[in-house]
Amino acid sequence: MAWVTELRAQFAALGISICLFSRLHPIDKGTVSRYLSGKRVPTDRWFLDKILALRTASGESVTEEVREHLTNLQLAALQVAHPHEYRLRKATDELDIAVTRWKEAERYAHNLERQLNERTHALEAVLAETDRLRVAWDHDRAQYLEEIARLTEQLALARGRALKAEERVQEMEALLSQLETQQPDEGGSAADIVDDQVSWRSATAYMAAAQSQVVWITSPAGVAIEDAPQWRAITGQGLEEYLTSTWLGVVHPEERQRTENAWREARREHNIFEWNCRVRTRASGYRHFEVRAVPIIRHGRLVEWVGVNTDVTRQREAEEMRGKLTDQLGAATLRTARLQGATAMLAEALTVEQVAQVIIDVGRTALAADRSAVALLDTDRAALKLING
């Protein structure tokens, strides 16, 4: 029979005797002899599997087609020789197949259940994080809107102060320009704007005092010829120090050389001197002053310089504050727009990946980054999934 012929061929290929095979494996040589002679057919696959395993171990290749062919030959021989054993074998094989398929189905179902739980937990975590972020962003948005309102109000006040300061400067300049063009004539008659008994210089001092400014007077060479007590009260200069160094003695060291050069050039050309510099004060460090000096010409000859120093620190601070408030307002508006956009995108996100993508886009825009990524940790805390943006 075909089964016996194939079985003998496979055993012969091992190159060992029946006795040696029996000593190496748990089977007596009589049973092996009966299997090989066809007097008995193995009821299970142990004998055939052992022969094929030995051949594979010796380096010979046994294909699945050969294994299946030998198994079918054994079953056919068993059906003829031992019908009852054949039925038992078939039932056992079917049971093994069924158990294997059941276990595979159980493993597959368990794997699907694990994946479902992971996705559910991840979604719950993302939804919880989304709710937390939405609450935080709503709070931040309300805070930014409040800051925008406060900064807008402060900006309006700063602009108002700056406008008033600018109007004050314009009024002072117009007044000084009017006084400059209405000096006493050669016969000594006074200008129309001042009383006949008040000199042009006294009128200038009066107008400067009304505007909270300080007047000083020097010779044509820039040497102090009169005391300026109001100026010394501001700067803390002594009388001798002021008469020696005038108002230039308290100009900030970093600006003194440039200021002296400009003042010297104005005296040489008999031009109106206009300058801005920092001045050391008695009580509050350095403050910003605007210096304006006019040459006084009588009978065609320069007789003195009359100057007015104006503290413009508040005006400068108001302008700086206006710039800062404008920048803060712009930044707060931008942050609010970003939060509104992020909230809208989160409301449309349905999956973990979409929420992560929103976080990536918002973070990259806020940080002005070229690339960004989010790492998601699975429920077992065993692996990270990287989402690049």
Short mmCIF file of C-alpha atoms in Angstrom, two decimals, residues 4 7 15 33 63 91 129 167 215 219 230 235 291 320-321 349 353 360 382:
data_model
loop_
_atom_site.label_atom_id
_atom_site.label_comp_id
_atom_site.label_asym_id
_atom_site.label_seq_id
_atom_site.Cartn_x
_atom_site.Cartn_y
_atom_site.Cartn_z
CA VAL A 4 3.57 1.70 3.94
CA LEU A 7 6.56 5.49 5.55
CA GLY A 15 19.83 6.29 8.10
CA SER A 33 8.55 -3.01 12.94
CA THR A 63 7.58 20.85 2.67
CA ALA A 91 -13.08 13.57 15.68
CA GLU A 129 -8.36 67.97 28.62
CA GLU A 167 -1.19 122.24 23.04
CA VAL A 215 14.08 131.70 32.55
CA SER A 219 25.90 137.41 28.01
CA GLN A 230 14.19 129.01 40.22
CA THR A 235 18.90 121.45 40.09
CA VAL A 291 15.85 124.35 26.19
CA GLU A 320 6.28 106.37 25.82
CA MET A 321 3.27 105.10 27.78
CA ALA A 349 -12.40 68.26 16.63
CA GLU A 353 -5.61 63.08 16.43
CA ILE A 360 0.09 71.60 17.52
CA ALA A 382 3.92 51.62 27.67
#
